[in-house]
Tab-separated table of C-alpha atoms in Angstrom:
chain	number	residue	atom	x	y	z
C	1	MET	CA	-12.567	53.089	-7.306
C	2	SER	CA	-10.779	55.288	-4.204
C	3	ALA	CA	-7.169	54.701	-2.416
C	4	THR	CA	-9.060	54.298	0.764
C	5	SER	CA	-10.830	51.470	-0.660
C	6	SER	CA	-8.135	50.077	-2.594
C	7	THR	CA	-6.470	49.460	0.360
C	8	ARG	CA	-9.192	48.424	2.298
C	9	THR	CA	-9.273	45.744	-0.211
C	10	ARG	CA	-5.910	44.348	-0.506
C	11	TRP	CA	-5.718	44.382	3.504
C	12	ASN	CA	-9.024	42.174	2.904
C	13	ARG	CA	-7.428	39.431	0.413
C	14	ARG	CA	-4.152	39.355	3.099
C	15	LEU	CA	-6.288	38.454	6.465
C	16	VAL	CA	-8.212	36.441	4.112
C	17	LEU	CA	-4.889	35.208	2.715
C	18	GLN	CA	-3.876	34.444	6.196
C	19	PHE	CA	-6.642	32.812	7.599
C	20	LEU	CA	-7.174	29.940	4.700
C	21	ALA	CA	-2.982	29.433	4.305
C	22	PRO	CA	-2.616	27.312	7.705
C	23	THR	CA	-6.389	25.594	6.788
C	24	LEU	CA	-5.106	24.096	3.435
C	25	VAL	CA	-1.457	23.389	4.716
C	26	ALA	CA	-2.971	21.365	7.684
C	27	LEU	CA	-5.019	20.137	4.478
C	28	LEU	CA	-2.670	19.202	2.469
C	29	GLY	CA	0.334	18.030	4.986
C	30	ALA	CA	-3.186	15.401	5.649
C	31	LEU	CA	-3.050	14.838	2.208
C	32	LEU	CA	0.589	13.549	1.231
C	33	THR	CA	0.772	11.536	4.581
C	34	ALA	CA	-2.303	9.883	5.067
C	35	VAL	CA	-2.755	8.557	1.643
C	36	PRO	CA	1.205	7.091	0.951
C	37	TYR	CA	0.538	5.963	5.573
C	38	ILE	CA	-3.077	4.153	4.756
C	39	ALA	CA	-1.953	2.462	1.678
C	40	LEU	CA	0.778	0.845	2.703
C	41	THR	CA	-1.076	-0.387	5.716
C	42	VAL	CA	-3.670	-1.758	3.524
C	43	GLU	CA	-0.617	-4.013	1.361
C	44	ARG	CA	1.058	-5.006	4.251
C	45	HIS	CA	-2.511	-6.597	5.495
C	46	GLN	CA	-3.120	-7.819	2.016
C	47	VAL	CA	0.450	-9.739	1.809
C	48	GLU	CA	0.325	-11.016	5.759
C	49	THR	CA	-3.648	-12.432	4.587
C	50	LEU	CA	-2.270	-13.589	0.991
C	51	ALA	CA	1.075	-15.563	2.676
C	52	GLU	CA	-0.891	-17.063	5.350
C	53	ARG	CA	-3.185	-18.401	2.460
C	54	LEU	CA	0.145	-19.875	0.701
C	55	PHE	CA	1.230	-21.266	3.822
C	56	ALA	CA	-1.413	-23.763	4.836
C	57	GLU	CA	-1.452	-24.243	0.623
C	58	ALA	CA	1.518	-25.266	1.006
C	59	ARG	CA	1.573	-27.723	3.502
C	60	LEU	CA	-1.604	-29.782	1.848
C	61	ALA	CA	0.760	-29.499	-1.602
C	62	GLY	CA	3.361	-31.594	0.520
C	63	GLU	CA	1.102	-33.856	1.344
C	64	THR	CA	-0.511	-34.563	-2.116
C	65	LEU	CA	3.002	-34.579	-4.017
C	66	PRO	CA	5.283	-37.747	-4.642
C	67	TRP	CA	8.712	-38.032	-3.519
C	68	SER	CA	9.811	-38.328	-6.685
C	69	SER	CA	11.377	-35.827	-9.854
C	70	GLY	CA	11.446	-34.694	-12.504
C	71	ASP	CA	8.901	-35.295	-14.739
C	72	GLU	CA	6.707	-37.311	-13.046
C	73	LEU	CA	6.682	-33.858	-10.381
C	74	ASP	CA	6.313	-31.589	-13.087
C	75	ALA	CA	2.951	-32.954	-13.951
C	76	ALA	CA	1.513	-33.056	-10.496
C	77	CYS	CA	3.300	-30.199	-9.798
C	78	ALA	CA	1.711	-28.251	-12.379
C	79	ARG	CA	-1.718	-30.450	-11.769
C	80	LEU	CA	-1.888	-29.218	-7.950
C	81	ALA	CA	-0.986	-25.040	-9.281
C	82	ALA	CA	-4.269	-25.325	-11.516
C	83	ASP	CA	-6.388	-26.661	-9.109
C	84	LEU	CA	-5.488	-23.663	-6.769
C	85	GLY	CA	-4.362	-21.312	-9.118
C	86	VAL	CA	-0.355	-20.279	-7.473
C	87	ARG	CA	2.609	-21.165	-8.729
C	88	VAL	CA	3.829	-24.872	-7.382
C	89	THR	CA	7.918	-25.361	-7.288
C	90	VAL	CA	9.691	-27.917	-4.780
C	91	ILE	CA	12.716	-27.924	-4.381
C	92	ALA	CA	15.542	-30.042	-2.645
C	93	ARG	CA	17.698	-29.448	0.394
C	94	ASP	CA	20.750	-27.918	-1.564
C	95	GLY	CA	19.174	-25.460	-4.401
C	96	ARG	CA	18.328	-28.990	-6.934
C	97	VAL	CA	14.814	-27.436	-8.989
C	98	LEU	CA	12.880	-31.537	-8.149
C	99	GLY	CA	9.304	-30.083	-9.584
C	100	GLU	CA	7.615	-27.055	-11.047
C	101	SER	CA	4.341	-26.284	-12.487
C	102	THR	CA	5.415	-23.833	-15.321
C	103	ARG	CA	7.959	-25.314	-16.389
C	104	PRO	CA	10.910	-29.031	-17.014
C	105	SER	CA	12.849	-28.689	-13.709
C	106	SER	CA	15.429	-29.850	-15.269
C	107	GLU	CA	15.049	-26.090	-17.086
C	108	LEU	CA	15.535	-24.352	-14.340
C	109	GLU	CA	19.309	-23.139	-12.008
C	110	ASN	CA	20.172	-23.505	-8.353
C	111	HIS	CA	17.304	-22.111	-6.444
C	112	ALA	CA	20.318	-22.552	-3.031
C	113	ASN	CA	20.142	-18.763	-3.267
C	114	ARG	CA	17.433	-17.822	-3.355
C	115	PRO	CA	16.101	-15.313	0.123
C	116	GLU	CA	12.972	-17.763	0.982
C	117	ILE	CA	14.257	-20.741	0.212
C	118	ARG	CA	17.391	-20.061	2.589
C	119	ALA	CA	14.567	-18.782	5.338
C	120	ALA	CA	12.973	-22.259	5.423
C	121	LEU	CA	16.276	-24.041	5.508
C	122	ALA	CA	16.652	-22.678	8.400
C	123	THR	CA	13.532	-21.708	10.202
C	124	GLY	CA	10.843	-23.767	8.185
C	125	THR	CA	9.421	-21.205	6.587
C	126	GLY	CA	10.376	-18.284	5.213
C	127	GLN	CA	8.509	-15.186	2.288
C	128	LYS	CA	10.145	-13.025	0.290
C	129	LYS	CA	7.845	-10.560	-2.879
C	130	ARG	CA	10.123	-10.429	-5.750
C	131	TRP	CA	10.216	-9.682	-9.618
C	132	SER	CA	10.510	-13.636	-10.843
C	133	THR	CA	12.825	-14.129	-13.757
C	134	THR	CA	11.165	-17.548	-15.094
C	135	VAL	CA	7.350	-16.061	-15.511
C	136	ARG	CA	8.598	-12.167	-15.775
C	137	SER	CA	6.259	-11.187	-12.910
C	138	ARG	CA	6.084	-9.535	-9.556
C	139	LEU	CA	5.584	-12.036	-6.977
C	140	LEU	CA	4.826	-13.455	-3.883
C	141	TYR	CA	6.740	-16.733	-2.439
C	142	THR	CA	6.266	-18.775	0.188
C	143	ALA	CA	8.490	-21.654	1.296
C	144	TRP	CA	7.280	-24.472	3.622
C	145	ARG	CA	9.827	-27.108	4.640
C	146	GLN	CA	9.091	-30.672	4.828
C	147	THR	CA	10.089	-33.730	6.380
C	148	ARG	CA	10.052	-37.336	5.633
C	149	GLY	CA	12.494	-39.849	8.157
C	150	ASP	CA	16.077	-37.861	7.010
C	151	ASP	CA	14.415	-37.015	4.046
C	152	VAL	CA	14.070	-33.005	3.359
C	153	ARG	CA	12.227	-30.543	0.491
C	154	ILE	CA	11.115	-26.851	0.382
C	155	VAL	CA	7.661	-27.172	-0.699
C	156	ARG	CA	7.146	-23.449	-2.337
C	157	LEU	CA	3.536	-21.837	-3.787
C	158	ALA	CA	3.640	-18.546	-6.029
C	159	LEU	CA	1.195	-15.997	-6.656
C	160	PRO	CA	1.340	-12.818	-8.126
C	161	LEU	CA	1.279	-9.831	-6.331
C	162	THR	CA	-0.577	-7.925	-9.483
C	163	ALA	CA	-4.408	-8.553	-7.385
C	164	VAL	CA	-2.160	-6.806	-4.629
C	165	ALA	CA	-1.601	-3.676	-6.206
C	166	ALA	CA	-4.785	-3.087	-7.685
C	167	ASN	CA	-6.558	-2.795	-4.936
C	168	VAL	CA	-4.047	-0.882	-3.278
C	169	ALA	CA	-3.762	1.735	-6.782
C	170	HIS	CA	-8.115	1.605	-5.652
C	171	LEU	CA	-8.009	2.153	-2.276
C	172	ARG	CA	-5.246	4.920	-3.479
C	173	ARG	CA	-7.425	6.141	-5.966
C	174	LEU	CA	-10.639	6.694	-3.276
C	175	LEU	CA	-8.534	7.892	-0.435
C	176	VAL	CA	-7.207	10.793	-2.756
C	177	ALA	CA	-10.843	11.864	-3.818
C	178	GLY	CA	-12.074	12.027	-0.266
C	179	LEU	CA	-9.508	13.314	0.798
C	180	LEU	CA	-9.545	16.382	-1.851
C	181	ALA	CA	-13.527	16.848	-1.579
C	182	GLY	CA	-12.520	17.601	2.356
C	183	ILE	CA	-9.573	20.125	1.420
C	184	ILE	CA	-12.465	21.529	-0.711
C	185	PHE	CA	-15.066	21.864	2.062
C	186	GLY	CA	-12.213	22.733	4.518
C	187	LEU	CA	-11.736	25.658	2.355
C	188	ALA	CA	-15.096	26.656	1.783
C	189	ALA	CA	-15.760	26.483	5.554
C	190	ALA	CA	-12.474	28.496	5.812
C	191	LEU	CA	-13.888	30.809	3.530
C	192	VAL	CA	-17.291	31.627	5.319
C	193	LEU	CA	-16.134	31.794	8.651
C	194	SER	CA	-12.780	33.978	7.616
C	195	ARG	CA	-15.545	36.688	5.761
C	196	ARG	CA	-17.542	36.485	9.078
C	197	MET	CA	-14.302	37.122	11.304
C	198	LEU	CA	-13.609	40.273	8.255
C	199	ARG	CA	-17.031	41.588	9.431
C	200	ARG	CA	-16.487	41.768	12.614
C	201	VAL	CA	-13.290	43.827	12.481
C	202	HIS	CA	-14.306	46.065	9.781
C	203	ARG	CA	-17.186	46.834	13.250
C	204	LEU	CA	-14.403	47.163	15.198
C	205	VAL	CA	-12.248	49.727	13.315
C	206	ALA	CA	-15.409	51.638	12.514
C	207	PHE	CA	-16.285	51.678	15.830
C	208	ALA	CA	-12.384	52.937	16.924
C	209	ARG	CA	-12.614	55.354	14.377
C	210	ARG	CA	-16.107	56.745	15.409
C	211	LEU	CA	-14.171	57.521	18.884
C	212	ALA	CA	-10.856	58.759	17.647
C	213	ALA	CA	-13.672	61.515	16.406
C	214	GLY	CA	-15.636	62.410	19.163
C	215	GLU	CA	-18.367	59.945	19.700
C	216	ARG	CA	-19.539	58.349	22.497
C	217	ALA	CA	-19.771	54.723	22.768
C	218	PRO	CA	-23.120	53.818	22.879
């Protein structure tokens, strides 16, 4: 290979890379930005929808559960939890657990410092995503303040976020696959365009050389 041909090849590669680099950076930027944003938006929407459902069910649960405590309320909470597919807890104003669906309420510690309980006592409703030390899972908690005369209690429903996490993970995989396909398509299109541009540049260079050699322009 002659020195001129080698120089031309390196020049061609450099020009192609200069043309493709901005496209690649833009596509990778879209991949790194869009996937987390869309996944977070979808997760937030699913959690909000789930919370609305749990708040509605908490109100219905409050109408169903007896105003009692101990074994009677534990049994009622367990039956309701089986019907709704959620964890059910009833908490007194001072944080004492009056009824619980997963284990005897007498074994549970005071819930006065739980953020969703504090919010429900203050505003009527509260919700929080956090790890449960009782069932050892990440749950969405929704708490609703129920009153009967001077009596006040909190009806709290909780649901594992495993389904939401699985949906978001599946969506993230689809987004990554789609964006990677877009990157490949974009690079292929950019490569085709760069080659066309190179051919035009070569024609211009050849034309300029002919002019420099004294050839008349057509």
